[in-house]
XYZ file of C-alpha atoms in Angstrom:
469
model
C -9.630 -39.785 -4.768
C -11.627 -40.249 -1.641
C -12.112 -39.016 1.923
C -9.945 -35.854 1.603
C -10.772 -35.077 5.245
C -11.323 -37.179 7.787
C -13.615 -39.334 6.326
C -16.910 -39.607 6.075
C -19.584 -36.799 5.596
C -18.392 -33.528 5.653
C -20.030 -29.698 6.680
C -18.872 -26.805 5.175
C -19.888 -23.841 7.012
C -20.263 -20.991 5.332
C -21.903 -20.680 1.531
C -19.662 -17.725 0.426
C -17.047 -18.018 -2.609
C -14.573 -20.455 -0.444
C -17.128 -22.459 0.982
C -19.153 -23.195 -2.306
C -15.702 -23.915 -4.125
C -14.990 -26.070 -0.827
C -18.114 -27.830 -1.275
C -17.755 -28.378 -4.845
C -14.097 -29.534 -4.604
C -15.531 -32.246 -1.492
C -17.852 -33.768 -3.972
C -15.569 -34.077 -6.701
C -13.492 -36.220 -3.869
C -16.226 -38.227 -3.235
C -17.358 -36.809 0.070
C -20.783 -36.835 1.001
C -20.590 -32.770 1.422
C -23.533 -30.235 3.496
C -24.089 -26.592 3.441
C -24.516 -24.373 6.186
C -25.181 -20.478 6.680
C -26.671 -18.330 8.618
C -28.180 -16.562 5.496
C -31.041 -19.198 4.706
C -31.043 -17.307 1.135
C -27.818 -18.265 0.375
C -28.113 -21.902 0.928
C -31.081 -21.429 -2.515
C -29.519 -23.188 -5.521
C -26.641 -24.830 -4.051
C -24.255 -27.098 -6.401
C -25.629 -30.135 -8.083
C -24.610 -33.203 -5.021
C -23.994 -30.370 -1.928
C -27.154 -30.345 0.799
C -28.544 -27.759 2.912
C -27.932 -27.940 6.352
C -30.074 -25.749 9.416
C -29.333 -27.358 11.859
C -29.093 -27.526 14.901
C -26.055 -29.355 15.922
C -24.224 -31.626 12.834
C -25.580 -33.507 10.448
C -25.067 -37.696 11.525
C -21.485 -39.005 10.860
C -19.443 -35.295 9.883
C -16.328 -35.788 11.491
C -14.618 -32.598 9.640
C -16.120 -29.073 9.487
C -14.714 -26.578 6.678
C -15.189 -23.438 8.581
C -15.528 -19.503 6.726
C -12.374 -17.938 7.722
C -13.507 -15.226 9.985
C -15.335 -17.616 12.040
C -13.728 -16.921 15.264
C -12.669 -19.989 17.239
C -15.125 -18.725 20.492
C -18.252 -19.234 17.371
C -20.689 -21.680 19.144
C -20.221 -23.894 15.836
C -16.727 -24.347 16.815
C -17.601 -25.644 20.355
C -20.226 -28.211 18.748
C -17.897 -29.192 16.723
C -15.269 -30.366 19.736
C -18.386 -31.689 21.718
C -18.741 -34.095 18.753
C -15.311 -34.865 17.916
C -15.181 -33.041 14.743
C -12.038 -30.924 13.488
C -12.564 -28.017 12.215
C -10.329 -26.277 9.082
C -10.210 -23.623 6.704
C -10.311 -24.051 3.162
C -6.655 -23.556 2.236
C -6.105 -26.552 4.561
C -8.642 -28.304 2.774
C -6.773 -27.355 -0.361
C -3.434 -28.750 0.824
C -4.945 -32.165 1.868
C -6.126 -32.380 -1.361
C -2.976 -31.330 -2.827
C -1.243 -34.277 -1.080
C -3.802 -37.029 -2.282
C -2.720 -36.318 -5.921
C 0.641 -37.875 -7.455
C 2.164 -34.128 -7.942
C 1.049 -31.505 -5.599
C 1.372 -27.705 -5.949
C 4.455 -25.990 -4.850
C 2.866 -23.197 -2.350
C 4.627 -19.557 -2.018
C 2.438 -18.058 0.766
C 2.306 -14.366 1.423
C 0.775 -13.094 4.729
C 1.123 -10.080 6.971
C -0.541 -6.746 8.152
C -0.270 -4.973 4.896
C 0.956 -5.575 1.325
C -0.080 -9.113 0.699
C -2.293 -8.342 -1.798
C 0.004 -6.682 -4.056
C 2.906 -8.980 -2.796
C 1.326 -12.155 -4.270
C 0.267 -9.626 -7.649
C 3.670 -8.717 -8.151
C 4.779 -12.624 -7.297
C 2.096 -14.174 -10.024
C 3.285 -11.480 -12.436
C 6.969 -12.883 -11.767
C 5.759 -16.745 -12.179
C 4.067 -15.819 -15.215
C 6.686 -13.848 -16.969
C 8.892 -16.658 -15.714
C 6.507 -19.182 -18.282
C 4.840 -21.074 -14.972
C 1.961 -23.040 -15.020
C 0.944 -20.548 -12.138
C -2.064 -18.448 -10.310
C -2.961 -16.014 -7.609
C -5.099 -17.187 -4.888
C -6.565 -17.361 -1.659
C -7.758 -14.401 0.232
C -6.837 -12.287 -2.947
C -10.099 -13.979 -4.082
C -9.936 -16.904 -5.829
C -10.260 -20.109 -3.468
C -7.170 -22.509 -3.050
C -9.606 -25.698 -3.304
C -10.127 -24.091 -7.129
C -6.471 -23.931 -7.910
C -5.537 -26.769 -6.794
C -8.262 -28.369 -8.199
C -7.136 -26.863 -12.196
C -3.768 -28.896 -11.440
C -1.517 -25.545 -11.247
C 2.029 -26.193 -10.989
C 2.806 -23.591 -8.497
C 0.710 -21.678 -6.285
C 1.135 -17.461 -5.301
C -1.621 -17.815 -2.466
C -1.882 -14.661 0.082
C -3.192 -15.842 3.275
C -4.797 -14.077 6.249
C -4.471 -14.454 9.726
C -7.662 -15.943 9.805
C -6.557 -18.644 6.875
C -4.041 -19.356 8.427
C -5.002 -20.310 12.191
C -7.386 -22.254 10.502
C -4.823 -24.341 8.120
C -2.519 -26.119 10.745
C -0.918 -28.829 7.893
C 0.155 -26.031 5.424
C 3.631 -26.188 4.935
C 4.496 -24.079 2.060
C 7.992 -24.038 -0.450
C 8.569 -20.547 0.687
C 6.350 -18.051 2.743
C 6.822 -14.697 3.816
C 5.426 -12.685 6.842
C 5.781 -8.700 5.265
C 4.861 -6.956 8.302
C 2.939 -6.711 11.616
C 1.049 -4.479 13.103
C -2.012 -3.975 15.131
C -5.172 -5.779 13.298
C -7.666 -8.233 14.279
C -7.118 -7.607 17.698
C -10.528 -8.901 18.751
C -10.328 -12.138 16.763
C -6.793 -13.394 17.913
C -7.662 -12.647 21.073
C -4.729 -9.892 21.466
C -1.188 -8.993 19.790
C 0.438 -12.158 20.549
C -2.206 -14.368 18.657
C -2.121 -12.417 15.894
C 1.163 -12.702 15.582
C 1.610 -16.075 16.292
C -0.728 -16.695 13.289
C 0.865 -15.270 11.372
C 4.066 -16.989 11.862
C 2.519 -20.155 10.417
C 4.126 -19.069 6.994
C 7.284 -19.595 8.196
C 6.990 -23.277 8.904
C 8.690 -24.443 5.293
C 11.613 -24.825 3.371
C 12.190 -21.246 3.251
C 11.011 -18.663 5.554
C 11.292 -14.846 4.353
C 10.333 -11.775 6.291
C 10.315 -8.196 6.153
C 13.351 -7.639 8.749
C 12.709 -3.738 8.882
C 9.641 -4.066 10.698
C 10.877 -5.354 14.485
C 8.131 -8.183 14.772
C 8.248 -9.750 11.576
C 11.864 -10.135 12.202
C 11.096 -11.430 15.515
C 9.195 -14.444 14.347
C 11.931 -14.910 11.110
C 14.814 -15.437 13.778
C 12.370 -18.069 15.627
C 10.888 -19.459 12.156
C 12.157 -23.509 12.029
C 12.346 -23.142 8.671
C 15.638 -24.423 6.876
C 16.605 -21.302 5.440
C 15.699 -17.779 6.993
C 15.477 -14.820 4.132
C 15.377 -11.320 5.324
C 14.315 -7.978 2.685
C 15.096 -4.779 4.020
C 15.133 -1.442 2.545
C 18.653 -0.794 3.241
C 21.958 -2.570 2.218
C 21.380 -6.393 2.352
C 23.755 -8.578 3.840
C 24.120 -12.243 3.046
C 20.713 -13.990 3.158
C 18.937 -10.732 2.448
C 17.617 -8.817 -0.744
C 17.454 -5.072 -0.418
C 18.565 -1.855 -1.993
C 21.553 -0.705 -3.341
C 23.052 1.686 -5.268
C 19.456 2.585 -6.508
C 18.525 -1.074 -7.219
C 17.048 -3.674 -5.647
C 19.517 -6.499 -5.171
C 19.787 -10.348 -4.006
C 22.440 -11.252 -1.772
C 20.714 -14.357 -0.784
C 20.356 -16.911 -3.969
C 23.392 -15.057 -5.715
C 20.968 -13.099 -8.388
C 22.383 -9.742 -8.161
C 20.363 -6.787 -9.149
C 16.882 -6.921 -10.072
C 14.940 -3.920 -11.165
C 15.503 -0.108 -10.152
C 13.750 1.015 -7.166
C 12.596 4.137 -9.320
C 10.515 1.627 -11.664
C 8.533 -0.056 -8.991
C 4.830 0.516 -8.683
C 3.648 1.285 -6.060
C 6.122 3.971 -5.216
C 7.964 4.364 -2.386
C 9.211 2.052 0.996
C 5.915 -0.025 0.987
C 5.943 -0.626 -2.693
C 9.734 -2.023 -2.708
C 9.499 -4.078 -0.075
C 6.907 -6.052 -1.630
C 8.786 -6.663 -4.764
C 11.862 -7.435 -2.359
C 9.438 -9.852 -1.070
C 7.936 -11.376 -4.425
C 11.293 -11.466 -5.362
C 12.558 -13.536 -2.771
C 9.277 -16.125 -3.128
C 10.385 -16.435 -6.833
C 13.783 -16.963 -6.152
C 13.495 -19.574 -3.423
C 11.331 -21.701 -6.317
C 13.892 -21.125 -8.459
C 13.003 -18.283 -10.843
C 15.997 -16.146 -13.166
C 16.530 -12.319 -12.277
C 15.190 -11.745 -15.539
C 11.740 -12.352 -15.386
C 11.975 -10.821 -11.724
C 13.187 -7.666 -12.986
C 10.964 -7.552 -16.182
C 7.399 -8.532 -14.517
C 8.762 -5.893 -11.861
C 9.477 -3.313 -14.420
C 5.944 -3.437 -15.734
C 3.864 -3.982 -13.163
C 0.401 -2.611 -12.027
C -1.454 -2.659 -8.477
C -5.049 -3.815 -8.822
C -7.930 -1.870 -7.904
C -8.461 0.058 -4.889
C -4.959 0.433 -4.138
C -4.675 4.230 -4.170
C -6.036 4.021 -7.743
C -7.091 6.836 -9.739
C -10.685 7.338 -9.476
C -10.948 11.525 -10.743
C -9.478 14.991 -10.744
C -11.934 17.716 -9.883
C -10.958 21.605 -9.609
C -7.166 20.747 -9.696
C -7.808 17.842 -6.988
C -6.550 14.450 -7.434
C -9.025 11.784 -5.649
C -7.824 8.462 -4.871
C -9.249 5.201 -3.802
C -7.195 2.986 -1.448
C -9.840 0.981 0.088
C -7.972 -1.633 0.476
C -5.959 -0.278 3.354
C -8.284 -1.923 6.438
C -5.816 -0.955 8.722
C -3.756 2.037 10.178
C -0.483 0.138 8.828
C -1.922 0.467 5.574
C -3.111 3.765 5.486
C 0.035 4.993 6.311
C 1.988 3.189 3.412
C -0.655 4.866 1.441
C 0.409 8.310 2.814
C 3.506 7.468 2.515
C 3.121 6.477 -1.187
C 1.607 9.750 -1.697
C 4.276 11.946 -0.024
C 6.830 9.673 -1.951
C 5.143 10.518 -5.441
C 4.241 14.235 -4.403
C 6.334 15.721 -2.436
C 4.732 18.844 -0.862
C 1.190 18.163 -1.864
C -1.207 18.252 0.749
C -3.627 15.317 1.508
C -7.187 15.270 2.463
C -7.720 11.793 4.415
C -11.179 9.865 4.202
C -10.993 7.201 7.494
C -13.032 5.215 9.999
C -15.288 1.830 9.555
C -14.621 -0.803 11.766
C -11.850 -0.741 13.603
C -11.873 -4.363 15.015
C -10.132 -3.923 18.243
C -7.790 -1.680 17.047
C -6.817 1.346 19.611
C -8.072 4.470 17.813
C -4.657 5.869 18.954
C -3.171 4.156 16.247
C -4.989 6.669 14.044
C -3.981 9.850 16.182
C -0.338 8.843 15.984
C -0.478 8.291 12.705
C -2.289 11.431 11.810
C 0.263 13.243 14.270
C 3.350 12.054 12.192
C 1.662 12.851 9.237
C 0.362 16.514 9.916
C 2.532 18.452 8.268
C 1.122 16.752 5.251
C -2.623 16.656 5.639
C -4.936 19.498 5.216
C -7.682 18.048 6.798
C -9.505 14.445 7.880
C -13.221 13.551 7.220
C -14.442 10.587 9.661
C -16.764 7.960 8.189
C -18.012 4.731 10.033
C -19.593 3.196 12.872
C -16.363 3.597 15.071
C -16.215 7.453 13.892
C -16.626 8.734 17.311
C -13.736 7.139 18.959
C -11.535 8.346 16.032
C -12.701 12.179 15.921
C -11.841 12.324 19.850
C -8.420 10.849 19.203
C -7.800 13.371 16.305
C -8.559 15.973 18.989
C -5.943 14.845 21.242
C -3.427 14.292 18.833
C -3.679 16.596 15.908
C -6.401 19.815 17.580
C -5.003 22.499 14.738
C -5.689 19.950 12.238
C -9.339 20.627 10.342
C -11.689 17.171 10.942
C -15.654 16.862 9.659
C -17.237 13.582 11.637
C -19.596 12.782 8.368
C -23.473 12.004 10.111
C -22.835 14.636 12.818
C -25.366 17.131 12.344
C -28.963 18.669 13.193
C -28.572 20.212 16.316
C -26.411 17.478 18.088
C -28.372 14.753 16.611
C -26.401 11.570 14.978
C -27.040 10.723 11.533
C -27.494 6.286 12.229
C -23.677 5.077 10.977
C -25.480 2.706 8.831
C -26.992 5.320 5.983
C -27.515 3.939 2.408
C -24.001 5.680 1.634
C -21.864 8.259 3.421
C -19.442 8.755 0.460
C -21.423 11.180 -1.327
C -21.527 13.542 2.319
C -17.788 12.499 2.474
C -16.409 13.347 -0.858
C -18.321 16.813 -0.822
C -16.736 17.718 2.541
C -13.441 16.584 1.495
C -13.815 18.581 -1.461
C -14.549 21.691 0.696
C -11.334 21.597 2.106
C -8.943 20.631 -0.792
C -7.602 23.616 -2.979
C -5.624 22.888 -6.401
C -2.499 20.616 -6.318
C -3.796 18.368 -3.369
C -5.260 14.980 -2.887
C -7.888 13.694 -1.783
C -7.439 10.127 -0.557
C -9.630 7.457 0.531
C -7.642 5.115 3.246
C -10.139 3.943 5.822
C -7.605 2.213 8.257
C -10.594 0.222 9.360
C -12.814 -2.922 7.849
C -16.051 -1.832 5.164
C -18.902 -4.294 6.373
C -20.607 -1.872 8.494
C -21.777 0.557 5.992
C -20.680 -1.843 2.848
C -20.478 -5.288 1.521
C -16.934 -5.227 1.290
C -13.758 -3.025 0.345
C -14.440 -3.043 -3.370
C -18.271 -1.679 -3.060
C -16.682 0.965 -0.581
C -14.197 2.066 -3.346
C -16.732 1.858 -5.775
C -18.956 4.221 -3.479
C -15.917 6.754 -3.169
C -15.518 6.598 -7.260
C -19.366 7.108 -7.556
C -19.078 9.938 -5.264
C -16.233 11.404 -6.968
C -17.911 11.000 -10.450
C -21.138 13.391 -9.367
C -18.683 15.900 -8.181
C -19.362 19.106 -10.866
C -15.913 20.047 -10.567
C -16.819 23.026 -8.196
C -17.190 23.205 -4.684
């Protein structure tokens, strides 16, 4: 297999996990490969046969650039590529092209949405494994798609972000789902329309699936070019839908009947059930029977940083949902607590980088959950506008801003670790029977490496509590 991209040498822009995987796949496919990165240290110890590139411009002869997903379309490198007549693609697009060059490309089942992508992808992979299929979860979930393709797996449960979809113009999954669409990454996409359009790229395959209780996702489904369009709903499903009837998840789109009891789905509550229905729809599109679907969903356990318990102190439970990087995801985490523990009060730890999302979205969420909330602790670079919107929407709710102290002098937002103070302040608000929830509704890169680092810092701060206040 040769010339998997546009022929000739290829520049991989970004020496992260997916970038290095792309470089190895290209090298193994016979292409000369260069790797660039804004961090010089990242270019040390590149794989054998892969050369570092420090610029300026592109290496001679490069007609394809494989970019890291977070690089915006207005990035200078993208302009340089256009000026040189080179195409810019993402690692999933490269994986698709490499797969198409094999004798038997894998089936892609694609998951996207503002919230619930990883849980749905993990559920789908569990279903496929229970059915005895050679399947793997990959993409935005952490394992590069090019690596999954190179390993020769039969079915791919592919989580794709809006960034990855933007840079993957050729991908045509066997089936794809848009779970929901709420404000997120608006700075990257230039607004809500661009963000929704990127998500819609998951619906261009044979079967398009969407959470039709979400109005934007429902509109994207109605406009999808797929030969078959399937809705998932928390209501009684109609034809070509999966939904909930008589306390059971049921399939009325593929003739599958009852799948699993709604009460058996974890995480509990509406978001978890929607995720389970979406995973079931994609599995049914591939031909998986109801038995494996029901067994897998009944035994499914979410991964880390998704409302994961990290400790109990002085009768207060602490939950890490650091994966909640936007208001929509934080709303789901709060709803799950309300579904699991009716009447329990919650102290909400929130904040970080808002990524262009209007802070009023957090104020509106707090107002909607005011009866549930005992107080809010705010961290991160964008904490000031969050505190301001909370003051307007929930003036009677206790709000603590981590970093505001010492005669009005602000502690820098890039303090090494705000979590010890955040957890202590949350513990001071909480009383026995309450829940302290880390659901930041914002990105983590202002103070942490990623959401996993943020969640680990929260867990460490909880572990450091002495059980008192």
